[in-house]
XYZ file of C-alpha atoms in Angstrom:
441
model
C 42.738 62.607 -13.533
C 42.262 58.227 -13.744
C 41.357 57.210 -16.858
C 38.483 54.880 -17.814
C 41.066 52.896 -19.212
C 43.059 52.644 -16.434
C 40.268 52.113 -13.500
C 42.370 48.737 -11.735
C 38.393 48.434 -9.567
C 38.176 44.668 -8.387
C 35.411 43.465 -10.012
C 35.630 45.971 -12.710
C 36.930 43.926 -15.512
C 34.165 40.918 -14.523
C 31.604 43.151 -15.155
C 32.952 44.044 -18.375
C 33.999 40.256 -18.925
C 30.162 39.246 -18.561
C 29.094 42.400 -20.937
C 30.909 40.833 -23.713
C 29.784 37.408 -22.824
C 26.367 38.257 -23.477
C 27.254 39.403 -26.950
C 28.182 35.636 -27.847
C 29.512 36.754 -31.275
C 30.885 34.034 -33.148
C 34.700 33.535 -34.136
C 35.406 34.898 -37.317
C 36.729 31.402 -39.087
C 36.637 28.116 -37.829
C 39.654 27.049 -39.515
C 41.568 26.057 -37.271
C 45.633 26.498 -36.571
C 47.777 23.876 -34.947
C 51.954 23.831 -33.583
C 53.475 22.266 -30.993
C 56.068 24.211 -28.458
C 59.496 23.379 -27.675
C 58.531 21.095 -24.607
C 56.295 18.997 -27.027
C 52.513 20.570 -26.208
C 50.180 20.390 -28.896
C 48.587 23.718 -29.845
C 45.187 24.185 -31.294
C 43.854 28.406 -32.215
C 41.043 29.837 -33.713
C 41.200 33.688 -34.626
C 38.030 35.816 -33.458
C 38.767 39.042 -33.574
C 35.578 40.440 -32.861
C 35.841 40.645 -29.181
C 38.707 41.773 -26.944
C 38.608 38.535 -25.250
C 40.059 35.269 -25.499
C 39.461 31.420 -23.884
C 41.990 28.899 -23.006
C 42.002 25.561 -22.590
C 44.512 23.072 -20.888
C 43.812 19.604 -21.217
C 45.717 16.497 -19.628
C 45.606 13.066 -20.503
C 44.867 12.460 -16.594
C 40.927 11.450 -15.654
C 39.767 8.902 -13.338
C 41.061 6.295 -15.748
C 44.268 7.214 -14.547
C 43.296 6.540 -10.834
C 44.954 3.171 -10.464
C 44.334 1.968 -6.959
C 43.055 4.860 -5.770
C 39.557 5.874 -6.946
C 39.256 9.676 -7.089
C 42.360 10.603 -7.154
C 42.704 12.178 -10.802
C 39.644 13.905 -9.532
C 41.268 15.223 -6.109
C 43.731 16.638 -7.945
C 41.828 18.619 -10.531
C 40.102 19.873 -7.657
C 43.318 21.255 -5.683
C 44.815 22.717 -8.450
C 42.742 26.671 -6.936
C 43.482 26.023 -3.905
C 46.560 26.852 -3.389
C 49.780 27.976 -5.856
C 52.919 29.617 -5.601
C 53.222 31.327 -1.613
C 49.275 32.319 -3.049
C 45.971 30.268 -0.911
C 42.929 30.142 -2.494
C 41.660 33.330 -1.437
C 44.693 34.996 -3.104
C 44.106 32.844 -6.845
C 40.449 34.343 -6.720
C 40.833 37.351 -5.919
C 44.227 37.895 -9.034
C 41.269 36.425 -11.199
C 38.475 38.734 -9.500
C 40.474 42.252 -9.989
C 40.721 41.417 -13.898
C 37.527 39.672 -14.752
C 38.770 35.853 -15.198
C 37.189 33.085 -14.779
C 38.749 30.145 -14.124
C 37.227 26.556 -13.727
C 38.510 23.014 -13.362
C 37.325 19.502 -14.202
C 37.704 15.937 -14.598
C 36.006 13.351 -16.629
C 36.641 9.477 -17.404
C 39.594 10.817 -19.766
C 39.911 13.881 -18.969
C 41.564 16.600 -16.489
C 40.653 20.268 -17.769
C 41.078 23.624 -16.603
C 39.673 26.883 -18.590
C 41.142 30.486 -18.575
C 38.292 33.051 -19.780
C 39.841 36.547 -20.062
C 39.983 39.703 -21.560
C 42.861 40.542 -23.664
C 43.723 44.208 -22.268
C 47.728 43.216 -21.895
C 47.900 44.127 -18.232
C 45.067 42.272 -16.983
C 45.916 38.832 -19.409
C 49.294 38.974 -18.002
C 47.728 38.604 -14.406
C 45.500 35.897 -15.603
C 47.977 33.886 -17.408
C 50.475 34.595 -14.998
C 47.475 33.036 -12.202
C 46.794 30.247 -14.683
C 50.468 29.159 -14.944
C 51.311 28.973 -11.433
C 48.051 26.904 -10.848
C 48.825 24.114 -12.982
C 52.800 24.283 -12.668
C 52.706 25.110 -8.795
C 50.056 23.796 -6.961
C 51.089 23.460 -3.480
C 48.476 20.430 -2.794
C 48.512 20.534 1.040
C 47.246 17.906 3.765
C 44.804 20.343 4.372
C 44.042 21.440 1.378
C 43.255 17.495 0.848
C 41.204 16.912 4.012
C 38.784 19.534 3.380
C 38.637 18.332 -0.576
C 38.140 15.147 0.368
C 35.691 15.401 2.559
C 33.145 17.263 0.239
C 33.389 14.441 -2.227
C 32.290 12.256 0.693
C 29.483 13.940 1.234
C 29.203 14.262 -2.466
C 29.183 10.114 -2.355
C 26.652 10.355 0.224
C 24.162 12.034 -2.254
C 24.735 10.288 -4.920
C 23.789 7.542 -2.726
C 20.252 8.876 -2.349
C 19.847 9.532 -6.554
C 18.428 6.695 -8.041
C 19.720 8.307 -11.233
C 23.238 7.906 -10.195
C 23.033 4.778 -8.887
C 21.790 3.835 -12.132
C 24.787 5.727 -14.290
C 27.361 4.322 -11.894
C 26.336 0.870 -11.768
C 25.862 0.611 -15.539
C 29.491 1.487 -15.762
C 30.546 -0.411 -12.971
C 29.004 -3.566 -15.499
C 29.542 -2.604 -18.541
C 33.156 -1.800 -17.342
C 34.092 -4.361 -14.946
C 37.845 -4.575 -14.951
C 38.598 -1.600 -17.144
C 39.428 1.855 -15.692
C 36.884 3.368 -16.965
C 34.731 1.328 -14.187
C 36.354 4.370 -11.456
C 33.669 6.382 -11.103
C 35.381 9.851 -11.610
C 34.176 11.232 -8.118
C 36.204 7.548 -6.733
C 34.758 5.721 -3.978
C 35.201 6.030 -0.184
C 37.987 3.358 0.259
C 39.699 5.147 -2.867
C 39.484 8.257 -0.968
C 40.213 7.530 2.471
C 43.405 6.195 0.926
C 45.298 9.137 -0.836
C 47.489 11.405 0.666
C 49.647 14.422 -0.642
C 52.302 12.352 -2.053
C 49.594 11.125 -3.758
C 48.609 13.800 -5.543
C 51.881 15.438 -6.395
C 53.495 12.034 -8.499
C 49.867 11.936 -10.010
C 50.425 15.943 -10.729
C 53.981 15.448 -11.525
C 53.469 12.126 -14.143
C 50.103 13.393 -16.251
C 50.196 17.465 -16.165
C 53.117 17.615 -18.221
C 53.381 18.863 -21.880
C 53.832 15.945 -23.734
C 50.753 15.247 -21.983
C 48.492 18.166 -22.578
C 47.112 20.039 -25.230
C 46.318 23.601 -25.406
C 42.889 25.000 -27.528
C 43.190 28.834 -28.016
C 40.207 30.884 -29.356
C 39.521 34.452 -29.169
C 41.160 37.699 -30.088
C 44.974 36.929 -30.691
C 46.736 36.799 -33.708
C 49.339 34.178 -35.031
C 52.513 35.770 -33.170
C 50.398 36.581 -30.007
C 48.896 32.779 -29.772
C 52.406 31.182 -30.083
C 53.314 34.035 -27.253
C 50.730 32.965 -25.276
C 51.383 29.346 -25.977
C 55.111 28.946 -25.070
C 54.182 31.055 -22.037
C 51.948 28.157 -20.946
C 53.945 25.510 -22.166
C 56.874 27.042 -19.980
C 55.714 26.049 -16.576
C 54.845 21.968 -17.716
C 57.773 19.744 -17.806
C 58.028 18.059 -20.576
C 57.440 14.406 -19.359
C 55.535 11.798 -21.303
C 52.421 11.134 -22.775
C 49.823 9.221 -20.894
C 49.999 5.408 -22.317
C 46.894 3.700 -24.541
C 43.966 2.700 -22.276
C 43.151 -1.067 -22.843
C 40.198 -2.424 -25.378
C 36.842 -2.636 -24.207
C 35.529 -5.886 -25.265
C 31.286 -6.301 -25.483
C 29.716 -8.110 -22.469
C 29.586 -11.859 -23.376
C 26.306 -12.412 -22.782
C 23.103 -10.038 -21.446
C 23.240 -9.103 -18.153
C 20.214 -7.405 -16.033
C 20.478 -5.671 -12.838
C 17.955 -4.431 -10.570
C 18.931 -2.184 -7.684
C 16.073 -2.270 -4.717
C 15.565 1.724 -4.243
C 12.549 3.436 -2.324
C 11.198 5.426 -5.393
C 7.983 5.915 -7.604
C 10.288 5.724 -10.627
C 12.472 3.487 -11.979
C 15.632 4.641 -13.559
C 16.431 2.910 -16.558
C 20.087 2.128 -18.427
C 20.229 0.141 -21.625
C 23.982 -0.753 -23.273
C 27.117 -1.568 -23.724
C 30.306 -0.215 -25.110
C 29.837 1.784 -28.835
C 32.837 3.252 -29.909
C 35.996 5.440 -29.951
C 36.400 8.631 -30.703
C 37.588 9.121 -34.289
C 35.928 5.230 -35.108
C 35.667 4.553 -38.696
C 31.782 4.066 -38.268
C 31.474 7.346 -35.890
C 29.087 9.435 -38.686
C 26.677 6.388 -39.704
C 26.470 5.241 -35.715
C 25.546 9.315 -34.598
C 23.285 9.561 -37.802
C 21.808 6.604 -37.297
C 20.903 6.904 -33.651
C 19.579 10.569 -34.159
C 16.693 8.353 -35.582
C 17.252 5.758 -33.001
C 17.050 8.037 -29.542
C 18.715 10.947 -30.267
C 16.017 13.221 -31.927
C 13.954 13.465 -29.469
C 10.275 13.465 -30.896
C 11.781 13.024 -33.750
C 13.245 9.193 -32.873
C 11.538 5.967 -32.744
C 11.993 5.233 -29.534
C 10.356 8.714 -28.149
C 7.145 7.264 -30.532
C 7.298 3.993 -29.057
C 7.297 4.796 -25.506
C 6.232 7.719 -25.586
C 3.482 8.705 -28.280
C 2.062 5.281 -28.401
C 2.283 3.608 -25.097
C 2.994 7.185 -22.780
C 5.215 4.878 -20.618
C 8.156 7.600 -19.868
C 7.926 11.116 -20.103
C 11.166 11.174 -22.106
C 13.515 8.323 -23.376
C 16.647 8.455 -25.197
C 19.925 6.946 -27.117
C 23.148 8.165 -27.656
C 26.990 6.769 -28.550
C 29.612 8.597 -25.966
C 33.129 8.541 -28.004
C 35.904 8.362 -25.845
C 39.280 7.258 -25.705
C 38.190 3.421 -25.522
C 34.992 2.184 -26.335
C 32.598 4.621 -25.007
C 29.122 3.517 -24.095
C 25.827 3.234 -26.390
C 23.043 3.901 -23.758
C 19.796 3.891 -23.783
C 18.357 5.463 -20.598
C 14.526 6.751 -19.784
C 12.667 6.627 -16.604
C 8.771 5.394 -15.875
C 6.937 4.158 -12.751
C 7.821 0.928 -10.804
C 4.658 -0.826 -12.304
C 5.665 0.040 -15.794
C 9.047 -1.048 -15.809
C 9.101 -4.308 -17.141
C 6.618 -3.482 -20.105
C 9.377 -0.033 -20.722
C 11.902 -2.639 -20.613
C 10.504 -4.699 -22.893
C 9.820 -1.965 -25.729
C 13.043 -0.026 -25.312
C 14.841 -3.690 -26.382
C 12.107 -4.241 -28.507
C 12.484 -0.838 -30.766
C 16.294 -1.536 -30.681
C 15.711 -4.848 -32.367
C 13.661 -3.638 -35.203
C 15.949 -0.740 -36.076
C 19.304 -3.151 -35.587
C 17.286 -5.547 -37.464
C 15.475 -3.968 -40.811
C 18.026 -0.094 -39.789
C 16.023 3.075 -41.234
C 14.862 3.972 -45.034
C 15.647 6.448 -47.261
C 12.967 9.368 -46.134
C 14.275 8.453 -42.091
C 17.570 9.744 -43.352
C 17.075 12.334 -45.301
C 15.161 14.539 -42.005
C 18.472 13.063 -39.687
C 20.579 14.493 -42.060
C 18.279 17.668 -42.331
C 18.042 17.564 -38.755
C 21.822 17.318 -38.075
C 23.080 19.948 -40.923
C 20.508 22.355 -39.904
C 21.599 22.401 -35.669
C 25.076 22.370 -36.697
C 25.980 25.969 -36.673
C 24.418 26.621 -33.679
C 27.187 24.188 -31.618
C 30.166 26.854 -32.953
C 28.120 29.966 -33.028
C 30.136 31.183 -30.038
C 33.787 31.216 -28.996
C 33.006 28.573 -26.085
C 30.829 26.327 -28.195
C 34.358 26.591 -30.883
C 36.875 26.092 -27.921
C 34.534 22.971 -26.746
C 34.930 21.115 -30.248
C 38.926 22.409 -30.308
C 39.880 21.409 -27.522
C 37.871 17.396 -28.488
C 40.024 17.515 -31.879
C 43.053 17.680 -29.759
C 42.604 15.223 -27.318
C 41.565 12.833 -29.585
C 43.886 14.072 -32.661
C 40.939 14.442 -35.018
C 41.742 15.953 -38.198
C 42.108 19.872 -38.412
C 39.230 19.914 -41.103
C 36.666 18.040 -39.104
C 34.696 21.240 -38.379
C 34.760 22.537 -42.310
C 33.679 18.713 -43.304
C 30.899 17.561 -40.062
C 28.489 18.507 -42.647
C 29.804 16.975 -45.743
C 30.083 13.429 -43.881
C 26.909 13.554 -42.222
C 24.910 14.237 -46.088
C 27.474 11.752 -47.738
C 25.289 8.833 -46.027
C 23.080 6.169 -47.443
C 20.796 4.664 -46.062
C 23.129 1.006 -46.527
C 26.334 2.541 -44.949
C 24.015 3.368 -41.401
C 22.226 -0.117 -41.419
C 25.464 -1.807 -41.883
C 27.311 0.033 -39.353
C 24.770 0.037 -37.083
C 24.224 -3.760 -37.656
C 27.941 -4.296 -37.053
C 28.107 -2.098 -33.865
C 25.175 -3.068 -32.102
C 24.433 -6.303 -30.357
C 20.824 -6.730 -28.604
C 22.164 -9.972 -27.462
C 24.680 -8.293 -25.126
C 23.051 -5.474 -23.604
C 23.646 -4.490 -19.695
C 20.029 -3.347 -18.220
C 19.970 -1.925 -14.809
C 16.667 -0.523 -13.033
C 16.939 1.046 -9.767
C 14.095 1.939 -8.131
C 10.726 -0.227 -6.255
C 11.348 -2.288 -2.954
C 10.217 -5.721 -4.251
């Protein structure tokens, strides 16, 4: 008689995994363990024994900032990893994962290329899932047929973006703020860039950047240290040692403010306003982060929301945020409003920022922001996937291992002077890039 534990039916593991995910049991502890494999892969591990599953994330310094003369190369390479590997085609890869209830995904951003694997820790199922992962990352076929299909999909996505005023605004903002810098490349690529990519480009990109010394491995789940080390060595063994990617160029503030208007047949305009902000791990991160919570990151409690929506009804939503990256990521304010109100909305947004930079926040505003941030922080690490997000980010940007443990202490230690001085030093309203997309006049 076949026992419950040995059932091999396709989809059975996937159903069990889905059930376990809904439990959202947090990790037992957020203490991050770190080591390096024999060939240089950096490993970050948080044990979470409550559930028989493990989340695995491989991150490589292989985002669109590494596209070079072929915008879209990083994303195409990352997407094609699951199209075929070793002796398997895409259908075989999908079937192998489905049979053991594993989930594999890939994504590519400006800084990083990512592979995620979620699997149960039952030994046979784990073995199949990990074997699939290491083959996908280490032996992708990267065929002409797969490239042609994926390129067509990318071109369709580009055409869709050209019909989306929000996408046009974001793309124009990055192209302007980061002109001449690798961050100006849209992760999806360009028509000309995509057209020139060959399988040889894909292979060279993969061989250069998908290597142990250019990656980090984050593990969160039901493993002990010995099991985690064995798993890490298994994954690392699929990668050549290689070399880390070179540092990206620094980013300078624009010399003067710029306003760019892009006509688009829409009743609403999309407005982006900002300039380069800060790197991940910046010494001003916490004062800028907390100050921005009051400026535009705190929803209905923010000054931008009060000035733009509550007092004037110019927009349903308005926000600001910093996006720290390997080089200075953007400080960005954004909103949507009616075409006839665009100029007024831009003026109010700018004036609100100028006032905040000049005068800062007071003690009561700081305490309210700190309480909001500290109160919400546990939700960010209330699940294995939430912890994985943070741990992978910590590893990629080489943040301290106690980053999660000290986060709220860093927030609570701030005073108004520190926050206000950081904003006055790092945000310059006279050098803002403003992008307005919408309207036909």
